[in-house]
Coordinates of C-alpha atoms in Angstrom, one line a residue:
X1 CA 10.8 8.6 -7.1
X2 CA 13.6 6.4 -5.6
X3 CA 15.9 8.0 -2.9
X4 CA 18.1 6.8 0.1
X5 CA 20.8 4.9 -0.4
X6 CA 20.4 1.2 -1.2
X7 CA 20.0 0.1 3.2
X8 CA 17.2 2.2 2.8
X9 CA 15.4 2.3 -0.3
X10 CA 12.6 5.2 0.1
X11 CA 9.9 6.3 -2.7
X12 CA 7.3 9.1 -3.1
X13 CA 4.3 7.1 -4.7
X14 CA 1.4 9.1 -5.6
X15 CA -2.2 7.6 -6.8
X16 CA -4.5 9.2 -9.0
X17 CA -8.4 8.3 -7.1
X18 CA -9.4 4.5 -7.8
X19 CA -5.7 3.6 -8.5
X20 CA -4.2 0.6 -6.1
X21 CA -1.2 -2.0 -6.2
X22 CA -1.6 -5.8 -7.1
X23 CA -1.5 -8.0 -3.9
X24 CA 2.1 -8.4 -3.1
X25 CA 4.4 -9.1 -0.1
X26 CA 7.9 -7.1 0.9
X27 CA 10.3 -9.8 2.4
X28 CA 11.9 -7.6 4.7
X29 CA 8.9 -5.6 5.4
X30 CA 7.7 -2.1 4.6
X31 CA 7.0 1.3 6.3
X32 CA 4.1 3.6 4.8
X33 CA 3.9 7.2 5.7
X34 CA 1.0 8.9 4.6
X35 CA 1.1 12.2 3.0
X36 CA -1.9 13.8 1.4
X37 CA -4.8 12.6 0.3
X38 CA -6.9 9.9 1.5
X39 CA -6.3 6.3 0.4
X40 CA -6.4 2.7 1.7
X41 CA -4.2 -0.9 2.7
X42 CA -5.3 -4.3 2.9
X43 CA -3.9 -7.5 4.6
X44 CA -5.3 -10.4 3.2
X45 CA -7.9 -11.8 5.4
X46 CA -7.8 -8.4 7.1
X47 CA -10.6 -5.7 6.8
X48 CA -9.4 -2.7 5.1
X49 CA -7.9 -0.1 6.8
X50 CA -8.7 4.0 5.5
X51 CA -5.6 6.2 5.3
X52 CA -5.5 10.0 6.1
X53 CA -2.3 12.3 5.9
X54 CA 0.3 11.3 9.2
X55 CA -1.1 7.7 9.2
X56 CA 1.8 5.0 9.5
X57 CA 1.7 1.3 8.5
X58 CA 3.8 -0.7 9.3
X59 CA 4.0 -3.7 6.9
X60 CA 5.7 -7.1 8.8
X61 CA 7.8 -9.1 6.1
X62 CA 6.0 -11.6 3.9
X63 CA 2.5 -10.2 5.0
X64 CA 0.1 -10.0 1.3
X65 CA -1.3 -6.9 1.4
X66 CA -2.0 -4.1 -1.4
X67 CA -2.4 -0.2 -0.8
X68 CA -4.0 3.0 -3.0
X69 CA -6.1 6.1 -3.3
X70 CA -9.8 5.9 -2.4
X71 CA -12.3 6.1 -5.8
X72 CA -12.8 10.0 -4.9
X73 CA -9.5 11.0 -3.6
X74 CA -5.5 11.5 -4.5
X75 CA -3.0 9.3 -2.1
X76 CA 0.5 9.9 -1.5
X77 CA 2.9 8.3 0.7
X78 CA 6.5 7.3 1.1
X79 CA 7.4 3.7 0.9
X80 CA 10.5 2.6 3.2
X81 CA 12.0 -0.8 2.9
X82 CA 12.9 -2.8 5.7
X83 CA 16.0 -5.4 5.2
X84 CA 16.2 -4.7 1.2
X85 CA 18.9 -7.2 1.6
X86 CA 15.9 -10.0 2.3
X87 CA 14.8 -8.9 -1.3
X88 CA 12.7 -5.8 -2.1
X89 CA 8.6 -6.8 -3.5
X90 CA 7.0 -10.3 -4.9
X91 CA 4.2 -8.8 -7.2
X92 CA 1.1 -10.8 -7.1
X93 CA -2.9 -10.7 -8.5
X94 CA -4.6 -7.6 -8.9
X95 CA -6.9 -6.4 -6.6
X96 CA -10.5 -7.1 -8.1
X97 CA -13.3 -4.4 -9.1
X98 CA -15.4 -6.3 -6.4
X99 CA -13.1 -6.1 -3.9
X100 CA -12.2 -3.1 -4.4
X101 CA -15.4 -1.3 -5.3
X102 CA -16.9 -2.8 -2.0
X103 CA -14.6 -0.7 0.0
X104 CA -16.7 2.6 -0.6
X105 CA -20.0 0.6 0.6
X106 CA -19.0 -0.7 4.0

C-alpha cells in the first residue's frame, strides 16, 4: 500500500516467512519502521542485522542493501522515501539461497 503524498512516498510491505527483496539501492535514501513480526536487512559487505517490531533503519542514499521476513516468521514494516525527487529504487540481483539460508545458522 502506497500513501503520503508524492514528498513522501510511504508503504505498508508485509512478508510472508523466507520472503526478501533483490539487492537494491534508494537514491535519496530510505527509512524502515518495523512493525510485527521478525525479519532482517543487509548492507552489502555488512553483517546482517535481525529486526523486531519498533526497530528503525535508516537506509543512507545509494547504500545496496536488501530487507525481509526471517524463514519462520511474518515481517511488516513501513517504507519512507527520502528525496523521491533523487529517484525512488534501482532493483538489483536477488538475494541467493546461500546467503540467505546462512542467516538462520550464525
Amino acid at each position: 500500500m502506497l500513501a503520503g503524498n508524492p514528498d513522501c512516498p510511504v508503504s505498508n510491505v508485509t512478508f510472508e516467512p523466507g520472503c526478501r527483496n533483490n539487492w537494491h539501492t534508494h537514491q535519496g535514501g530510505q527509512i524502515l519502521l518495523c512493525l510485527s513480526g521478525r525479519g532482517w536487512y543487509q548492507e552489502e559487505g555488512k553483517p546482517a542485522r535481525e529486526l523486531h517490531p519498533g526497530d528503525v533503519v535508516d537506509i543512507p542514499a545509494d547504500v545496496k542493501h536488501w530487507h525481509g521476513a526471517a524463514k519462520d516468521s511474518w515481517f511488516e514494516h513501513i517504507a519512507i522515501a527520502v528525496r523521491p525527487d533523487k529517484g525512488i529504487c534501482t532493483w538489483m540481483e536477488p538475494v541467493s539461497d546461500e546467503q540467505y539460508n546462512a542467516l538462520e545458522k550464525d
